[in-house]
Amino acid sequence: MASKLRTYLAFQHNAHLHKLQATVATTRPFSALEEVNRQLFKQGGDDDHVVVTEQTIFHPQGGGQPFDVGAMTDQFGTTFNVLSVRMDAVRDGQVLHFGRFASAGTFKEGDAVEQEIDVEKRLLYSRFHTAGHVLGSAVRHLLEKEVEGFDELKASHFPDSASCEFQGLIEGKWKEPIQKKVDEFIAAKMPVEIEWWDEEDFRKRGLEKLIPDRSLVPPDEKFRVVNIVGAEVYPCGGTHVDTTDLCGETKVKKVSRSKGQSRVSYTVS
């Protein structure tokens, strides 16, 4: 039976951790997962397992950001290749590392393992994620008072489908001004700071509408926010680069409109 403890999300406290010593909470064959969890890993088969650790540097898919990949290895050289990472659909706050053992043998509860993520992919995802926040902030700065009913809705930071969605109709004429504002924010090398706020912190900054759903975090924890200093604050659980210039060249690809909403797609290079 899996531990009922929430997984400590080490990457939220230090996104520069590329390796981490972790303790195994449970290892289960894919076939032993609940149906709702098997659906998270549609490529799963008889040779696959899910490992839960007490702490993790692997970012699970969510918040518009893809999952990290990598490996876990114990002191005997047993290696588990992590192919996908998702939040457990049954146990609140647990992270499921899905993958396959490279050879015979598995991990057992209490084993010490070294986690190692694919650093190149993590950096790419972090660049896309921060760039998405930069784009959202640029659009808000330009259009909050120009577009009727304007609001930021959601975003995807996947490299092949990166976009931000907004309430209100953004005309195509705004593409170049948005690009100019994005370029300005990128060039300014704005610090990207991780902070932890409670409800009062949002209120005293006049950001009550950004207060996340309290059910998303344990009662004794604060909300994680990403503060792009000089631009905007976002409640966010994802990984980011340290300053906006590290996003790299961020290009606005297209502005599209449908049913009273607009999507601004982007890419980084």
mmCIF file of C-alpha atoms in Angstrom:
data_model
loop_
_atom_site.group_PDB
_atom_site.id
_atom_site.type_symbol
_atom_site.label_atom_id
_atom_site.label_comp_id
_atom_site.label_asym_id
_atom_site.label_seq_id
_atom_site.Cartn_x
_atom_site.Cartn_y
_atom_site.Cartn_z
ATOM 1 C CA MET A 1 0.000 0.000 0.000
ATOM 2 C CA ALA A 2 1.408 3.406 -0.953
ATOM 3 C CA SER A 3 2.296 5.899 1.728
ATOM 4 C CA LYS A 4 -0.375 8.492 2.375
ATOM 5 C CA LEU A 5 2.197 11.267 2.724
ATOM 6 C CA ARG A 6 2.383 13.990 0.107
ATOM 7 C CA THR A 7 5.512 14.004 -2.032
ATOM 8 C CA TYR A 8 7.872 16.870 -1.164
ATOM 9 C CA LEU A 9 8.293 18.865 -4.384
ATOM 10 C CA ALA A 10 11.969 19.745 -4.143
ATOM 11 C CA PHE A 11 11.993 21.376 -7.594
ATOM 12 C CA GLN A 12 9.591 24.054 -6.340
ATOM 13 C CA HIS A 13 12.141 25.165 -3.772
ATOM 14 C CA ASN A 14 15.266 24.816 -5.898
ATOM 15 C CA ALA A 15 14.827 24.437 -9.652
ATOM 16 C CA HIS A 16 18.617 24.136 -10.047
ATOM 17 C CA LEU A 17 18.621 20.701 -8.422
ATOM 18 C CA HIS A 18 19.417 18.265 -11.212
ATOM 19 C CA LYS A 19 20.259 15.387 -8.875
ATOM 20 C CA LEU A 20 18.664 14.465 -5.552
ATOM 21 C CA GLN A 21 18.992 11.725 -2.963
ATOM 22 C CA ALA A 22 15.471 10.430 -2.371
ATOM 23 C CA THR A 23 13.777 7.691 -0.356
ATOM 24 C CA VAL A 24 11.434 5.211 -2.013
ATOM 25 C CA ALA A 25 7.921 5.144 -0.551
ATOM 26 C CA THR A 26 6.516 2.436 -2.811
ATOM 27 C CA THR A 27 7.024 0.612 -6.104
ATOM 28 C CA ARG A 28 4.061 -0.839 -7.954
ATOM 29 C CA PRO A 29 3.738 -2.688 -11.253
ATOM 30 C CA PHE A 30 1.661 -0.794 -13.785
ATOM 31 C CA SER A 31 -0.975 -3.546 -13.694
ATOM 32 C CA ALA A 32 -1.563 -2.891 -9.966
ATOM 33 C CA LEU A 33 -2.522 0.746 -10.469
ATOM 34 C CA GLU A 34 -6.094 1.924 -10.136
ATOM 35 C CA GLU A 35 -7.831 2.355 -13.474
ATOM 36 C CA VAL A 36 -7.883 6.145 -13.116
ATOM 37 C CA ASN A 37 -4.098 6.139 -12.655
ATOM 38 C CA ARG A 38 -3.503 3.698 -15.502
ATOM 39 C CA GLN A 39 -5.311 6.190 -17.722
ATOM 40 C CA LEU A 40 -2.589 8.741 -16.940
ATOM 41 C CA PHE A 41 -0.035 6.510 -18.657
ATOM 42 C CA LYS A 42 -1.759 5.165 -21.725
ATOM 43 C CA GLN A 43 1.513 3.699 -23.042
ATOM 44 C CA GLY A 44 1.842 1.504 -19.941
ATOM 45 C CA GLY A 45 2.384 -2.240 -20.240
ATOM 46 C CA ASP A 46 3.302 -5.369 -18.283
ATOM 47 C CA ASP A 47 6.989 -4.422 -18.008
ATOM 48 C CA ASP A 48 6.335 -0.976 -16.546
ATOM 49 C CA HIS A 49 6.241 0.241 -12.949
ATOM 50 C CA VAL A 50 5.375 3.340 -10.963
ATOM 51 C CA VAL A 51 7.729 4.522 -8.228
ATOM 52 C CA VAL A 52 6.693 6.982 -5.503
ATOM 53 C CA THR A 53 9.434 8.702 -3.505
ATOM 54 C CA GLU A 54 9.189 10.841 -0.398
ATOM 55 C CA GLN A 55 10.703 13.776 -2.310
ATOM 56 C CA THR A 56 11.265 14.510 -5.993
ATOM 57 C CA ILE A 57 13.014 16.824 -8.441
ATOM 58 C CA PHE A 58 10.806 15.539 -11.284
ATOM 59 C CA HIS A 59 8.167 18.068 -12.338
ATOM 60 C CA PRO A 60 4.870 16.232 -13.001
ATOM 61 C CA GLN A 61 2.883 17.315 -16.035
ATOM 62 C CA GLY A 62 0.547 20.138 -15.078
ATOM 63 C CA GLY A 63 0.133 23.886 -15.027
ATOM 64 C CA GLY A 64 0.829 23.931 -18.743
ATOM 65 C CA GLN A 65 4.311 22.444 -18.289
ATOM 66 C CA PRO A 66 5.430 19.012 -19.559
ATOM 67 C CA PHE A 67 6.816 16.363 -17.211
ATOM 68 C CA ASP A 68 10.521 15.849 -16.612
ATOM 69 C CA VAL A 69 12.248 12.641 -17.666
ATOM 70 C CA GLY A 70 15.403 11.028 -16.338
ATOM 71 C CA ALA A 71 16.360 8.140 -14.087
ATOM 72 C CA MET A 72 16.636 6.839 -10.521
ATOM 73 C CA THR A 73 19.496 4.574 -9.427
ATOM 74 C CA ASP A 74 20.097 2.761 -6.137
ATOM 75 C CA GLN A 75 23.436 1.866 -4.516
ATOM 76 C CA PHE A 76 23.504 -1.512 -6.262
ATOM 77 C CA GLY A 77 23.219 0.023 -9.717
ATOM 78 C CA THR A 78 19.565 -0.848 -10.252
ATOM 79 C CA THR A 79 18.258 1.834 -12.616
ATOM 80 C CA PHE A 80 14.693 2.941 -13.186
ATOM 81 C CA ASN A 81 14.199 5.040 -16.319
ATOM 82 C CA VAL A 82 11.564 7.698 -15.675
ATOM 83 C CA LEU A 83 9.495 8.125 -18.848
ATOM 84 C CA SER A 84 6.510 10.115 -17.541
ATOM 85 C CA VAL A 85 5.521 11.875 -14.312
ATOM 86 C CA ARG A 86 2.002 12.724 -13.151
ATOM 87 C CA MET A 87 0.138 13.565 -9.961
ATOM 88 C CA ASP A 88 -1.642 10.582 -8.416
ATOM 89 C CA ALA A 89 -5.353 10.766 -9.216
ATOM 90 C CA VAL A 90 -6.251 8.892 -6.015
ATOM 91 C CA ARG A 91 -3.793 9.965 -3.304
ATOM 92 C CA ASP A 92 -3.695 13.700 -2.777
ATOM 93 C CA GLY A 93 -0.293 15.253 -3.364
ATOM 94 C CA GLN A 94 1.613 12.147 -4.417
ATOM 95 C CA VAL A 95 3.820 12.153 -7.504
ATOM 96 C CA LEU A 96 3.849 9.045 -9.707
ATOM 97 C CA HIS A 97 7.091 8.344 -11.583
ATOM 98 C CA PHE A 98 6.234 6.001 -14.446
ATOM 99 C CA GLY A 99 8.831 4.006 -16.325
ATOM 100 C CA ARG A 100 10.798 0.796 -16.652
ATOM 101 C CA PHE A 101 13.644 -0.869 -14.793
ATOM 102 C CA ALA A 102 16.702 -1.261 -17.006
ATOM 103 C CA SER A 103 17.466 -4.741 -15.658
ATOM 104 C CA ALA A 104 16.159 -7.348 -13.234
ATOM 105 C CA GLY A 105 15.261 -6.067 -9.782
ATOM 106 C CA THR A 106 13.108 -3.264 -8.413
ATOM 107 C CA PHE A 107 13.134 -0.775 -5.551
ATOM 108 C CA LYS A 108 11.513 -1.468 -2.203
ATOM 109 C CA GLU A 109 10.128 0.848 0.463
ATOM 110 C CA GLY A 110 12.892 2.697 2.294
ATOM 111 C CA ASP A 111 15.520 2.284 -0.436
ATOM 112 C CA ALA A 112 17.784 5.272 -1.065
ATOM 113 C CA VAL A 113 17.984 6.286 -4.726
ATOM 114 C CA GLU A 114 19.609 9.084 -6.649
ATOM 115 C CA GLN A 115 17.235 10.945 -8.938
ATOM 116 C CA GLU A 116 18.653 12.620 -12.027
ATOM 117 C CA ILE A 117 16.635 14.619 -14.530
ATOM 118 C CA ASP A 118 17.295 15.361 -18.204
ATOM 119 C CA VAL A 119 18.798 18.833 -17.712
ATOM 120 C CA GLU A 120 18.480 19.889 -21.350
ATOM 121 C CA LYS A 121 14.739 19.225 -21.400
ATOM 122 C CA ARG A 122 14.233 20.881 -18.001
ATOM 123 C CA LEU A 123 15.950 24.056 -19.230
ATOM 124 C CA LEU A 124 13.864 24.076 -22.415
ATOM 125 C CA TYR A 125 10.622 23.675 -20.446
ATOM 126 C CA SER A 126 11.692 26.376 -17.987
ATOM 127 C CA ARG A 127 12.467 28.794 -20.823
ATOM 128 C CA PHE A 128 9.072 28.165 -22.422
ATOM 129 C CA HIS A 129 7.275 28.527 -19.088
ATOM 130 C CA THR A 130 8.882 31.846 -18.182
ATOM 131 C CA ALA A 131 8.417 33.110 -21.749
ATOM 132 C CA GLY A 132 4.709 32.309 -21.473
ATOM 133 C CA HIS A 133 4.449 34.434 -18.331
ATOM 134 C CA VAL A 134 6.377 37.228 -20.061
ATOM 135 C CA LEU A 135 3.963 37.082 -22.992
ATOM 136 C CA GLY A 136 0.925 37.088 -20.709
ATOM 137 C CA SER A 137 2.290 40.066 -18.819
ATOM 138 C CA ALA A 138 3.081 41.946 -22.034
ATOM 139 C CA VAL A 139 -0.450 41.411 -23.347
ATOM 140 C CA ARG A 140 -1.977 42.540 -20.046
ATOM 141 C CA HIS A 141 0.160 45.685 -19.906
ATOM 142 C CA LEU A 142 -0.910 46.629 -23.431
ATOM 143 C CA LEU A 143 -4.516 45.505 -23.608
ATOM 144 C CA GLU A 144 -6.100 45.369 -20.165
ATOM 145 C CA LYS A 145 -7.792 48.712 -20.789
ATOM 146 C CA GLU A 146 -8.061 48.345 -24.573
ATOM 147 C CA VAL A 147 -10.003 45.076 -24.905
ATOM 148 C CA GLU A 148 -13.514 44.784 -23.504
ATOM 149 C CA GLY A 149 -13.822 42.117 -20.809
ATOM 150 C CA PHE A 150 -10.097 41.392 -20.906
ATOM 151 C CA ASP A 151 -8.681 38.711 -18.620
ATOM 152 C CA GLU A 152 -5.930 36.100 -18.701
ATOM 153 C CA LEU A 153 -7.366 32.574 -18.881
ATOM 154 C CA LYS A 154 -4.884 29.733 -19.287
ATOM 155 C CA ALA A 155 -1.668 28.840 -21.035
ATOM 156 C CA SER A 156 0.207 25.915 -22.560
ATOM 157 C CA HIS A 157 3.993 25.955 -22.310
ATOM 158 C CA PHE A 158 4.570 22.803 -24.353
ATOM 159 C CA PRO A 159 7.253 23.524 -26.991
ATOM 160 C CA ASP A 160 5.105 22.340 -29.899
ATOM 161 C CA SER A 161 1.912 24.138 -28.825
ATOM 162 C CA ALA A 162 2.908 27.100 -26.667
ATOM 163 C CA SER A 163 0.190 29.735 -26.322
ATOM 164 C CA CYS A 164 -1.626 32.023 -23.893
ATOM 165 C CA GLU A 165 -5.401 32.446 -23.927
ATOM 166 C CA PHE A 166 -7.340 35.584 -23.012
ATOM 167 C CA GLN A 167 -10.919 36.660 -22.526
ATOM 168 C CA GLY A 168 -11.827 39.295 -25.102
ATOM 169 C CA LEU A 169 -11.076 39.779 -28.775
ATOM 170 C CA ILE A 170 -7.503 40.795 -29.594
ATOM 171 C CA GLU A 171 -7.244 42.124 -33.132
ATOM 172 C CA GLY A 172 -4.374 41.120 -35.398
ATOM 173 C CA LYS A 173 -3.050 44.678 -35.392
ATOM 174 C CA TRP A 174 -1.782 44.081 -31.845
ATOM 175 C CA LYS A 175 0.696 41.362 -32.876
ATOM 176 C CA GLU A 176 3.604 43.745 -33.482
ATOM 177 C CA PRO A 177 3.022 45.871 -30.351
ATOM 178 C CA ILE A 178 2.841 42.646 -28.302
ATOM 179 C CA GLN A 179 6.112 41.482 -29.861
ATOM 180 C CA LYS A 180 7.739 44.815 -29.060
ATOM 181 C CA LYS A 181 6.641 44.643 -25.425
ATOM 182 C CA VAL A 182 7.824 41.018 -25.126
ATOM 183 C CA ASP A 183 11.219 42.026 -26.562
ATOM 184 C CA GLU A 184 11.386 44.859 -24.042
ATOM 185 C CA PHE A 185 10.673 42.560 -21.082
ATOM 186 C CA ILE A 186 13.189 39.956 -22.324
ATOM 187 C CA ALA A 187 15.930 42.549 -22.869
ATOM 188 C CA ALA A 188 15.329 44.073 -19.418
ATOM 189 C CA LYS A 189 16.704 40.919 -17.742
ATOM 190 C CA MET A 190 13.937 41.088 -15.159
ATOM 191 C CA PRO A 191 14.548 38.877 -12.109
ATOM 192 C CA VAL A 192 12.196 35.894 -11.849
ATOM 193 C CA GLU A 193 11.729 35.297 -8.126
ATOM 194 C CA ILE A 194 9.956 32.445 -6.341
ATOM 195 C CA GLU A 195 7.979 33.588 -3.313
ATOM 196 C CA TRP A 196 5.498 32.006 -0.878
ATOM 197 C CA TRP A 197 2.369 34.011 -0.059
ATOM 198 C CA ASP A 198 -0.703 33.573 2.109
ATOM 199 C CA GLU A 199 -4.082 35.122 1.338
ATOM 200 C CA GLU A 200 -3.151 38.332 3.160
ATOM 201 C CA ASP A 201 -0.077 38.796 0.978
ATOM 202 C CA PHE A 202 -2.326 38.823 -2.094
ATOM 203 C CA ARG A 203 -4.796 41.227 -0.487
ATOM 204 C CA LYS A 204 -2.277 43.813 0.622
ATOM 205 C CA ARG A 205 -0.960 43.971 -2.952
ATOM 206 C CA GLY A 206 -4.467 44.357 -4.388
ATOM 207 C CA LEU A 207 -4.270 40.942 -6.059
ATOM 208 C CA GLU A 208 -7.215 39.240 -4.349
ATOM 209 C CA LYS A 209 -8.480 37.805 -7.618
ATOM 210 C CA LEU A 210 -5.255 35.812 -8.002
ATOM 211 C CA ILE A 211 -5.731 33.884 -4.741
ATOM 212 C CA PRO A 212 -5.680 30.199 -5.750
ATOM 213 C CA ASP A 213 -8.121 27.557 -4.614
ATOM 214 C CA ARG A 214 -7.151 26.724 -1.020
ATOM 215 C CA SER A 215 -7.732 23.019 -1.701
ATOM 216 C CA LEU A 216 -4.681 23.013 -3.979
ATOM 217 C CA VAL A 217 -2.253 23.163 -1.044
ATOM 218 C CA PRO A 218 -2.247 21.734 2.494
ATOM 219 C CA PRO A 219 -3.833 23.979 5.154
ATOM 220 C CA ASP A 220 -0.484 24.846 6.736
ATOM 221 C CA GLU A 221 1.303 25.799 3.501
ATOM 222 C CA LYS A 222 1.493 29.089 1.627
ATOM 223 C CA PHE A 223 0.859 29.542 -2.089
ATOM 224 C CA ARG A 224 3.843 29.483 -4.418
ATOM 225 C CA VAL A 225 4.028 32.526 -6.675
ATOM 226 C CA VAL A 226 6.379 33.529 -9.462
ATOM 227 C CA ASN A 227 7.210 37.229 -9.393
ATOM 228 C CA ILE A 228 8.607 38.642 -12.621
ATOM 229 C CA VAL A 229 9.945 41.761 -10.956
ATOM 230 C CA GLY A 230 8.635 44.836 -12.738
ATOM 231 C CA ALA A 231 6.062 42.945 -14.763
ATOM 232 C CA GLU A 232 3.620 40.603 -13.045
ATOM 233 C CA VAL A 233 2.956 38.013 -10.351
ATOM 234 C CA TYR A 234 1.520 34.574 -11.120
ATOM 235 C CA PRO A 235 0.520 31.766 -8.735
ATOM 236 C CA CYS A 236 2.555 28.959 -10.274
ATOM 237 C CA GLY A 237 4.032 25.587 -9.394
ATOM 238 C CA GLY A 238 6.323 25.276 -12.404
ATOM 239 C CA THR A 239 10.021 25.763 -13.084
ATOM 240 C CA HIS A 240 11.540 28.955 -14.471
ATOM 241 C CA VAL A 241 14.756 30.602 -15.566
ATOM 242 C CA ASP A 242 16.328 33.162 -13.212
ATOM 243 C CA THR A 243 15.969 36.257 -15.424
ATOM 244 C CA THR A 244 13.784 36.997 -18.426
ATOM 245 C CA ASP A 245 16.678 37.267 -20.908
ATOM 246 C CA LEU A 246 17.403 33.572 -20.302
ATOM 247 C CA CYS A 247 14.155 32.714 -22.114
ATOM 248 C CA GLY A 248 16.009 33.445 -25.326
ATOM 249 C CA GLU A 249 14.413 35.006 -28.395
ATOM 250 C CA THR A 250 10.653 34.794 -27.863
ATOM 251 C CA LYS A 251 8.538 35.206 -30.981
ATOM 252 C CA VAL A 252 4.807 35.870 -31.199
ATOM 253 C CA LYS A 253 3.629 33.469 -33.906
ATOM 254 C CA LYS A 254 -0.061 34.205 -34.307
ATOM 255 C CA VAL A 255 -3.076 35.922 -32.762
ATOM 256 C CA SER A 256 -6.337 34.029 -33.271
ATOM 257 C CA ARG A 257 -9.897 34.647 -32.057
ATOM 258 C CA SER A 258 -12.909 32.421 -31.396
ATOM 259 C CA LYS A 259 -16.123 32.694 -29.366
ATOM 260 C CA GLY A 260 -15.129 35.854 -27.546
ATOM 261 C CA GLN A 261 -11.659 34.625 -26.638
ATOM 262 C CA SER A 262 -8.194 35.073 -28.122
ATOM 263 C CA ARG A 263 -5.107 32.887 -28.302
ATOM 264 C CA VAL A 264 -1.587 34.234 -28.757
ATOM 265 C CA SER A 265 0.857 31.508 -29.752
ATOM 266 C CA TYR A 266 4.598 31.803 -29.305
ATOM 267 C CA THR A 267 7.906 30.016 -29.589
ATOM 268 C CA VAL A 268 11.398 30.447 -28.163
ATOM 269 C CA SER A 269 14.775 29.906 -29.800
#
